[in-house]
Short mmCIF file of C-alpha atoms in Angstrom, two decimals:
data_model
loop_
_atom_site.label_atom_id
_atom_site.label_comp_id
_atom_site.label_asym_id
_atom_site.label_seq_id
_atom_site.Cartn_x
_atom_site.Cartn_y
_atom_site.Cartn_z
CA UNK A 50 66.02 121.05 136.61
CA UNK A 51 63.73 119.32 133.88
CA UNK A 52 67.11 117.28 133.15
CA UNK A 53 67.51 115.39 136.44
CA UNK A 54 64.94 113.66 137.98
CA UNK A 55 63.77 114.29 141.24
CA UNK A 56 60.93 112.11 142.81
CA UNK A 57 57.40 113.49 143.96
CA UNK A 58 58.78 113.23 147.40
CA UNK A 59 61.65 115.44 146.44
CA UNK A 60 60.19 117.98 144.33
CA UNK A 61 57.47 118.85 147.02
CA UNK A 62 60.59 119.43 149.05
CA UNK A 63 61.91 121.54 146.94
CA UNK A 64 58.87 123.83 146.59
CA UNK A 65 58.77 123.85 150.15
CA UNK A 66 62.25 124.76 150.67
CA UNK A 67 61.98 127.28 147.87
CA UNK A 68 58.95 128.87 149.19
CA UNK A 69 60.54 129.04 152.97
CA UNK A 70 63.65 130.31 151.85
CA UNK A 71 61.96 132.88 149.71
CA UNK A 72 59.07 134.03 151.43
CA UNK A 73 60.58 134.06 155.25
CA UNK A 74 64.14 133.61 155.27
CA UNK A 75 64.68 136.25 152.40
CA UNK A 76 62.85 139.57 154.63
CA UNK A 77 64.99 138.60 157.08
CA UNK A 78 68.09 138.08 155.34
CA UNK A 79 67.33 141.63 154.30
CA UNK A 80 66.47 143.11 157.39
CA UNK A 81 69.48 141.97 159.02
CA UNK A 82 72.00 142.63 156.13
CA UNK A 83 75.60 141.42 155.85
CA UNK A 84 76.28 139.91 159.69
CA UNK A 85 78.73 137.34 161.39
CA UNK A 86 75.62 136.89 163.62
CA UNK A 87 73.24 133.99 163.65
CA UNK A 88 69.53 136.03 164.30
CA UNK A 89 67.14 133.60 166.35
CA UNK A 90 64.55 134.75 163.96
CA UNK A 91 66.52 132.74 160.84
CA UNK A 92 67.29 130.15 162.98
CA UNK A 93 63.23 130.13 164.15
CA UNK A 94 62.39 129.97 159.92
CA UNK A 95 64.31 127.16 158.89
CA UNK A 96 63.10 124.89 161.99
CA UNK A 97 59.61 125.67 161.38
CA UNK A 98 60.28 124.30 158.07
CA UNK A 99 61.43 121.35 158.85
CA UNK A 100 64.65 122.19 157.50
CA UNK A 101 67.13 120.53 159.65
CA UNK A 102 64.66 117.29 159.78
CA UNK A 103 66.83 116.22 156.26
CA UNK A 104 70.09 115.60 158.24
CA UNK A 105 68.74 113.20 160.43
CA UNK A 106 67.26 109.41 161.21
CA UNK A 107 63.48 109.21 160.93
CA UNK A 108 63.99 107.73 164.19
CA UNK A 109 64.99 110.34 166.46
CA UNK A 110 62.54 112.93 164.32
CA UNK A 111 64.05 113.68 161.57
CA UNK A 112 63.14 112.83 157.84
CA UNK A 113 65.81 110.30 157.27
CA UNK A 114 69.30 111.38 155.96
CA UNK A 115 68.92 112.74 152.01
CA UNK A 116 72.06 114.19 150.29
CA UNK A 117 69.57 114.97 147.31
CA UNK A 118 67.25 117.26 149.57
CA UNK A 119 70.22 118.79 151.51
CA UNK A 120 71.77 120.05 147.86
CA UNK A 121 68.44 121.10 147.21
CA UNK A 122 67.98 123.41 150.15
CA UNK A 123 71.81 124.66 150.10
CA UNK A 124 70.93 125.51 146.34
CA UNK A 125 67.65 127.40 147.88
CA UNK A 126 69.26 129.49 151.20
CA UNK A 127 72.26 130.58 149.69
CA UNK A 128 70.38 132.68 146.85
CA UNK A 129 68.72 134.24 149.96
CA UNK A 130 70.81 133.84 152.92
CA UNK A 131 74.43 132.84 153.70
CA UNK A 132 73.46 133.21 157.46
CA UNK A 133 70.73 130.03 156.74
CA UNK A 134 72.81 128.02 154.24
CA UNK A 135 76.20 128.12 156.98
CA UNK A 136 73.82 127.34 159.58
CA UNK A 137 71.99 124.10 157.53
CA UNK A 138 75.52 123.16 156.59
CA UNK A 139 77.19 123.00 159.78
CA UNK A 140 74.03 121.53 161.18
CA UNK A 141 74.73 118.35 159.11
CA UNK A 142 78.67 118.50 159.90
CA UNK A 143 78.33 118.54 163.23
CA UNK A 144 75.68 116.40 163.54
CA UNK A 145 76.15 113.59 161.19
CA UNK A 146 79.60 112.15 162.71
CA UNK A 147 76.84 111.38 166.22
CA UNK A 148 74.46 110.05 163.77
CA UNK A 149 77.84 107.89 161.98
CA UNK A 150 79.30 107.05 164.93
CA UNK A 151 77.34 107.71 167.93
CA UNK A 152 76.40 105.23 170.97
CA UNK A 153 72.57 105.12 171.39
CA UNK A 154 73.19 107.20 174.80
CA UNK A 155 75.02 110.38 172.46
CA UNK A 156 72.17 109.85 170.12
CA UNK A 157 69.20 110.06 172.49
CA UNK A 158 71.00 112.83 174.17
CA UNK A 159 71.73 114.82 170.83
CA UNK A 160 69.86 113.93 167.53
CA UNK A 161 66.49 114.75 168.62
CA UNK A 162 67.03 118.23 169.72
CA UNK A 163 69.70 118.66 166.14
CA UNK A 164 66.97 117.61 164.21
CA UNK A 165 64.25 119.90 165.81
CA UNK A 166 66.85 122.56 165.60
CA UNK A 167 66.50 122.81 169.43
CA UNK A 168 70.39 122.55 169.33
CA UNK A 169 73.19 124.30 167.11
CA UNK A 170 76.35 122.95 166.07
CA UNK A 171 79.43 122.42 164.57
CA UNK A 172 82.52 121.54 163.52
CA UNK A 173 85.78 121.72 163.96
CA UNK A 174 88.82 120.09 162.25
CA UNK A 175 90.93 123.12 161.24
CA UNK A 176 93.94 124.32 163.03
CA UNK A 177 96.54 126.96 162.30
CA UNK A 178 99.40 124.81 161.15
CA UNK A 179 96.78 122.54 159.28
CA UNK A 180 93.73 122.68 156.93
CA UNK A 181 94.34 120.35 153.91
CA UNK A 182 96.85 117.99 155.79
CA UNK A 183 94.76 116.56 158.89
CA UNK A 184 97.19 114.62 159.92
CA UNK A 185 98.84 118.05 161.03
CA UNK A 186 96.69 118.61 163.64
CA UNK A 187 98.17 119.82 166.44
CA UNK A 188 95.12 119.43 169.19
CA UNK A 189 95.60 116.54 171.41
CA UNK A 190 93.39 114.42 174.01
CA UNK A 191 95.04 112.73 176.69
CA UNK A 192 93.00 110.16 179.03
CA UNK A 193 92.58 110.98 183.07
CA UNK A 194 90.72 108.29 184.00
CA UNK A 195 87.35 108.41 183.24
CA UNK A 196 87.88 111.76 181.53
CA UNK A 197 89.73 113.38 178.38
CA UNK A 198 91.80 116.28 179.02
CA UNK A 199 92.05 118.34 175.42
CA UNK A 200 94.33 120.95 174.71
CA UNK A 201 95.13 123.18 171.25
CA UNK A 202 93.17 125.40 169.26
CA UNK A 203 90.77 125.41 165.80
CA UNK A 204 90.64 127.69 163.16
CA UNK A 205 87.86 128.70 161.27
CA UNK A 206 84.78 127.05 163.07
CA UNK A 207 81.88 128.54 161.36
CA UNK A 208 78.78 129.23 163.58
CA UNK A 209 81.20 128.43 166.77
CA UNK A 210 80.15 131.31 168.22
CA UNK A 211 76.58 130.37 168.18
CA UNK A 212 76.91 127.21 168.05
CA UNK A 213 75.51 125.20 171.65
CA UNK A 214 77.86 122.37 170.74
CA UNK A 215 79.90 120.81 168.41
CA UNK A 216 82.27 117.77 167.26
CA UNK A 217 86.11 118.66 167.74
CA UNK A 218 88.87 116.38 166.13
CA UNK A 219 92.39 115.96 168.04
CA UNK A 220 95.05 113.45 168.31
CA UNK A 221 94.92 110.67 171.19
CA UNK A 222 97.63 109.22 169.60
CA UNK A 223 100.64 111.64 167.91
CA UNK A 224 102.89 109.27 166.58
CA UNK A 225 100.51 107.47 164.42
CA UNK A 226 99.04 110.62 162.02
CA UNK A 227 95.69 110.61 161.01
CA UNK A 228 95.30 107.30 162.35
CA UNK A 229 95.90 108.98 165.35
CA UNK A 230 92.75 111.31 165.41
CA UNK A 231 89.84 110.89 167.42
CA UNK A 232 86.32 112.89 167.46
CA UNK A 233 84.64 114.15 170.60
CA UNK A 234 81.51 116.22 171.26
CA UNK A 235 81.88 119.21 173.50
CA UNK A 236 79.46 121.76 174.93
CA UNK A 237 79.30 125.43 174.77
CA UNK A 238 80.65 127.09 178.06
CA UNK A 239 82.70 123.37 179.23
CA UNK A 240 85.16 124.87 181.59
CA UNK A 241 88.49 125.14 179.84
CA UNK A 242 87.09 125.67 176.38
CA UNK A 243 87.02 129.50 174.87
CA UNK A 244 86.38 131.70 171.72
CA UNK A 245 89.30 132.64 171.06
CA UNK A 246 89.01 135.61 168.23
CA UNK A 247 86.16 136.13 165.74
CA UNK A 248 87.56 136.16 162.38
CA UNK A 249 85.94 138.41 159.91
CA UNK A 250 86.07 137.21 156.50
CA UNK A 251 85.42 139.08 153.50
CA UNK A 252 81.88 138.00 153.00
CA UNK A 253 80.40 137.63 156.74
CA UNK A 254 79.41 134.98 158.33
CA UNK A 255 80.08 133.95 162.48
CA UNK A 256 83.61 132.38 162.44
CA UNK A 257 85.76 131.32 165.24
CA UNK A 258 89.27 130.53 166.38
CA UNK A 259 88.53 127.92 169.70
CA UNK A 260 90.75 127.56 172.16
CA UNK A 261 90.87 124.25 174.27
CA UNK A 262 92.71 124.65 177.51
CA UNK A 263 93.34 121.89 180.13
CA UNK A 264 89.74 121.16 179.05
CA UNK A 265 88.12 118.20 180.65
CA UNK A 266 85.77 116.37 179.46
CA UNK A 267 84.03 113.07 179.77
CA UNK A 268 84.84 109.85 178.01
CA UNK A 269 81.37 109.49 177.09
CA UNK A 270 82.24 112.37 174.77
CA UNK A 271 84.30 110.41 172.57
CA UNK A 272 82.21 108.98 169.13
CA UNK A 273 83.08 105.76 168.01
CA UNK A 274 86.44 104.46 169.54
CA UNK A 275 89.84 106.00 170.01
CA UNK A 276 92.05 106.60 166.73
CA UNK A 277 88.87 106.40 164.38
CA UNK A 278 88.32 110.17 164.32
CA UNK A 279 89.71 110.50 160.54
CA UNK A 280 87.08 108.42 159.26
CA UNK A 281 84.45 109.70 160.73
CA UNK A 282 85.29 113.02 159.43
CA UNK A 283 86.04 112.27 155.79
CA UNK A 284 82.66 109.87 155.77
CA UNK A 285 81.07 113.09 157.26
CA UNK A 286 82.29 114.95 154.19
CA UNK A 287 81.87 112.69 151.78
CA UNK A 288 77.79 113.79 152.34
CA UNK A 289 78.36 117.42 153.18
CA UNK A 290 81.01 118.04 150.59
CA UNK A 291 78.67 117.76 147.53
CA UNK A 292 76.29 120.33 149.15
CA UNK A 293 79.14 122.95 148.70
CA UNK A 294 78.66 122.20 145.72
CA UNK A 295 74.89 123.08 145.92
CA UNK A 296 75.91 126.09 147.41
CA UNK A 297 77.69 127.87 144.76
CA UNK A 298 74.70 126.68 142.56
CA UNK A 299 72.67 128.45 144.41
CA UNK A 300 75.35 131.54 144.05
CA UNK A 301 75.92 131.57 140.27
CA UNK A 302 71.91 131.25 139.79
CA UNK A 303 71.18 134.25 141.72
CA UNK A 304 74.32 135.94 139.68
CA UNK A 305 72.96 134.72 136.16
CA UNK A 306 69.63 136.37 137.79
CA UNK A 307 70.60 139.58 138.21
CA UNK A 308 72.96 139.60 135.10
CA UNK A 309 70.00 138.97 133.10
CA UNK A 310 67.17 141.36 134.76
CA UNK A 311 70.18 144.31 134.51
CA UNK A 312 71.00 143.23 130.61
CA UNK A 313 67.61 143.24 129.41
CA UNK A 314 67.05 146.88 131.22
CA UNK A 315 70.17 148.68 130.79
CA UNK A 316 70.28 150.50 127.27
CA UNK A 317 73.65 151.91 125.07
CA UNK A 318 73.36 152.81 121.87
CA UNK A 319 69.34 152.58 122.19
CA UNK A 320 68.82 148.94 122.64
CA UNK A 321 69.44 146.88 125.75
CA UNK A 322 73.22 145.20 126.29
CA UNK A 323 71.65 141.67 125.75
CA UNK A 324 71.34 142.57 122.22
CA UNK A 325 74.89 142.55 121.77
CA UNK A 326 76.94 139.57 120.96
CA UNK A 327 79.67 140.42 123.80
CA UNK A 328 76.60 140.70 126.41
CA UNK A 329 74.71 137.49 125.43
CA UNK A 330 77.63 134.56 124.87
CA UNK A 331 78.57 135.66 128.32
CA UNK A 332 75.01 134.93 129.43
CA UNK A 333 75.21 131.68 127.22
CA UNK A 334 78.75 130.56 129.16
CA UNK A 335 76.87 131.18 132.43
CA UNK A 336 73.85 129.41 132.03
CA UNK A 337 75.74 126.29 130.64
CA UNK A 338 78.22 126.06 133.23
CA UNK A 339 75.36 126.11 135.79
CA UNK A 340 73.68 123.46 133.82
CA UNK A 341 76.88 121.45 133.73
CA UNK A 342 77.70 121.68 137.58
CA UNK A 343 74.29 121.43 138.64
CA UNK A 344 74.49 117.71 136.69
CA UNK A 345 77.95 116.82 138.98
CA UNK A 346 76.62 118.05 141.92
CA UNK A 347 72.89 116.09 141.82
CA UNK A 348 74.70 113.08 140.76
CA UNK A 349 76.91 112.71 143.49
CA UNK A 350 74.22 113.11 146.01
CA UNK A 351 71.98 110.82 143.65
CA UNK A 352 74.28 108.46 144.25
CA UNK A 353 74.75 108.93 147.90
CA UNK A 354 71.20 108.34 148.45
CA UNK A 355 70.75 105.15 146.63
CA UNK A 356 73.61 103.54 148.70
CA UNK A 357 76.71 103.37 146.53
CA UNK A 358 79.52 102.85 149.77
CA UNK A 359 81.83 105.62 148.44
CA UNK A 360 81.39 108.44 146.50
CA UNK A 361 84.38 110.55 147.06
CA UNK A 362 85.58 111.22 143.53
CA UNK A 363 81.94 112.42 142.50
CA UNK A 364 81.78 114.43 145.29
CA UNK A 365 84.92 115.58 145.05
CA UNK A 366 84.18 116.41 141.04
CA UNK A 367 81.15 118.34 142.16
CA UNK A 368 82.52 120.40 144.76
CA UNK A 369 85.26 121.48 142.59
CA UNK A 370 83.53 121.94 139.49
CA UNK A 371 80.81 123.48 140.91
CA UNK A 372 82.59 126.16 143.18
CA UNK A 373 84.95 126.91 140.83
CA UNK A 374 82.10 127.96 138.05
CA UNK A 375 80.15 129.87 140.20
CA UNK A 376 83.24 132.15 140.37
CA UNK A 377 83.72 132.14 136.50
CA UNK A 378 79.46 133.38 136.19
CA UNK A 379 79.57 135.47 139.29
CA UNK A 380 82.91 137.40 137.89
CA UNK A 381 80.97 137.69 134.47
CA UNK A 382 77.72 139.27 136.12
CA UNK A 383 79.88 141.63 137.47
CA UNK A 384 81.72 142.64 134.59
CA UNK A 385 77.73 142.96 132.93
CA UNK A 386 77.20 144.96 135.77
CA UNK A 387 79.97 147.50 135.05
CA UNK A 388 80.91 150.07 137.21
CA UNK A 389 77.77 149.14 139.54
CA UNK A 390 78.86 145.34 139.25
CA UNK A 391 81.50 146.66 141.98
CA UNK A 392 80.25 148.95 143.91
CA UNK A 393 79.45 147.87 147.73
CA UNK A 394 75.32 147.99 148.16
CA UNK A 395 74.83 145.96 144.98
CA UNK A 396 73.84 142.35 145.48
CA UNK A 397 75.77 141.09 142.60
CA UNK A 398 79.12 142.37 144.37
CA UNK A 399 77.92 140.85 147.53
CA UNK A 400 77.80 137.23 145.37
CA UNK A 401 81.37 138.12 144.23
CA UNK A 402 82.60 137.92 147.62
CA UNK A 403 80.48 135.15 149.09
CA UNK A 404 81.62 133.45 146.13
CA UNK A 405 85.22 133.07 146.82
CA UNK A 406 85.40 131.08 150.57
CA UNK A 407 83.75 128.03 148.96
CA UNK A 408 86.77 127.09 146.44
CA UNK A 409 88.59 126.57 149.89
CA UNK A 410 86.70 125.18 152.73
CA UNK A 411 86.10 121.47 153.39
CA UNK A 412 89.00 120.64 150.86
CA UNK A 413 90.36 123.13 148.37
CA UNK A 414 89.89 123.22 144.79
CA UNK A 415 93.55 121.54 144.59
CA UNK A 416 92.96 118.92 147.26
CA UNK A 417 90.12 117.92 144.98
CA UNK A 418 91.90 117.29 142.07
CA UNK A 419 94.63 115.78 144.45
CA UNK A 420 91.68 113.39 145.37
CA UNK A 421 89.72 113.20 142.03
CA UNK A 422 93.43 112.15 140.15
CA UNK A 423 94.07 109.54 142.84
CA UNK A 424 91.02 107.57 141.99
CA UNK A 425 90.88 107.72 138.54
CA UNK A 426 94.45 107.02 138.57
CA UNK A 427 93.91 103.89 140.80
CA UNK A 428 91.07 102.78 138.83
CA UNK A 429 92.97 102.79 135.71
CA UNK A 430 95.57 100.77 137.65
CA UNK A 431 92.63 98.26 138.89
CA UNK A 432 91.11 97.87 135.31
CA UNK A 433 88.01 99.24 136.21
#
């Protein structure tokens, strides 16, 4: 990444993070294969290395909140380990609205134990009427007196299984949309709340439907005040979104990997395929498209870190440039691959799949450019 500048603070993370995800997480991703588990012993790696520390305040033990570190360890796990990179992500998205909108009681209570990976979370916003429009959401909170009684289920709560806790989002008030949306944490086994199904997606990972059922909980649950659930949850995107973006780096680099190990050692026609023209502008495309959305996605979070208030359109630009190229390279390492490019064992046909879920989860490829258009469009309008 000679072409972005990370500071000596950052790169030493980095080589940690590289050599963590590479020389523990790695045998382990391979010893447990393909899973919609979360194995202790992952979980065990990434908190001896400090990993979660980058989601949270120095000041309840973490490292302080870095966008720039948290793309660069998404980037890391996910050429290893989908298991570690869902688990790092979800981490920061159901941890982050506490540490946005948390009292100091839900903080002492939570952020420590988050940040020592002592606790699991997560997060969870989808329903099954509504993923792109929030202000679908079905899930409602009514107040009891000193309690919240929530009712209505979520779709596709990754690590809810595992997960000890987590930060739901229903309506407390239905008539007024996604002004109408308000974020509460709940605990694992709160009377009332159940896993519904697992869902098994085509590239594994633990994945819930939660059911909330005449579930009561306490008003000290709710973060921040009544109604202001929407922001919390696009402000906790606007941080976590970019690191999908990471993500898929991470995913086309470990395709462009094995697309160039196989090319150089497969042989037609006595020579090895990267001799020929068709082989090696493919390899060209792949390794400039990486460059290219590895530039979006380290901006935005460049950005992020140095304070700038909003930073939706970049993020929004890197999550769906990024995602959306790491299908284009992964797509042509298979097709370098051939016939082995699809056959189930190989790693690069493992990619293709784990490829695919990112261009749709936390805003699809369309709701970005729905988002990205909107604020250029504005701007325009605005002079600026």
């Amino acid at each position: 990444m000679d072409f972005f500048s990370f500071s000596n603070d950052e790169r030493a993370f980095q080589e940690k993070v590289e050599r963590v995800a590479n020389e523990q997480i790695k045998p382990l991703a391979q010893k447990y294969g393909e899973t919609d588990e979360v194995p202790q012993e992952i979980v065990d790696a990434m908190r001896e290395g400090g990993l979660f520390r980058i989601l949270f305040p120095k000041e309840y033990g973490g490292d302080g909140v870095s966008a720039v570190k948290l793309c660069i360890a998404r980037e890391a796990l996910t050429q290893v380990s989908v298991v570690a990179d869902v688990t790092l992500a979800m981490q920061g998205l159901g941890g982050y609205p506490i540490v946005l909108a948390g009292n100091k009681e839900q903080k002492d209570t939570y952020v420590a134990r988050l940040a020592k990976g002592e606790l699991l979370s997560t997060y969870a916003l989808t329903e099954p009427a509504a993923g792109s429009d929030v202000a679908g959401i079905e899930a409602g909170a009514i107040r009891n007196g000193d309690r919240y009684v929530l009712n209505g289920r979520k779709r596709f709560t990754s690590n809810g299984y595992r997960a000890d806790m987590g930060v739901v989002f229903v309506k407390t008030d239905k008539e007024k949309g996604n002004k109408g949306i308000s974020a509460f944490i709940y605990q694992k086994g709160t009377e009332g709340l159940r896993i519904a199904r697992r869902i098994k997606l085509m590239a594994l990972h633990d994945i819930v439907e939660l059911e909330f059922k005449d579930c009561s909980i306490p008003d000290s649950n709710l973060l921040g005040e009544e109604n202001e659930g929407f922001k919390i949850a696009m402000k906790t995107l606007d941080l976590l979104r970019m690191s999908v973006g990471a993500a898929a780096l991470g995913t086309a680099r470990a395709a462009l990997d094995l697309a160039l190990q196989f090319s150089l050692k497969r042989k037609t026609f006595g020579q090895p395929i990267s001799m020929y023209q068709g082989i090696s502008f493919k390899l060209a495309e792949m390794a400039t498209e990486l460059d290219a959305a590895r530039f979006l996605v380290y901006r935005a979070a460049d950005l992020k870190d140095k304070g700038v208030e909003r930073v939706t359109k970049e993020s929004s630009m890197a999550k769906y440039y990024a995602t959306e190229m790491a299908g284009r390279v992964v797509d042509k390492a298979v097709q370098i691959h051939g016939g082995l490019g699809v056959t189930r064992g190989m790693d690069v046909e493992r990619l293709f799949r784990e490829a695919r879920a990112p261009r749709v989860y936390e805003g699809t490829t369309e709701i970005q450019k729905f988002v990205i258009a909107n604020m250029i469009l504005r701007e325009a309008g605005n002079g600026s």
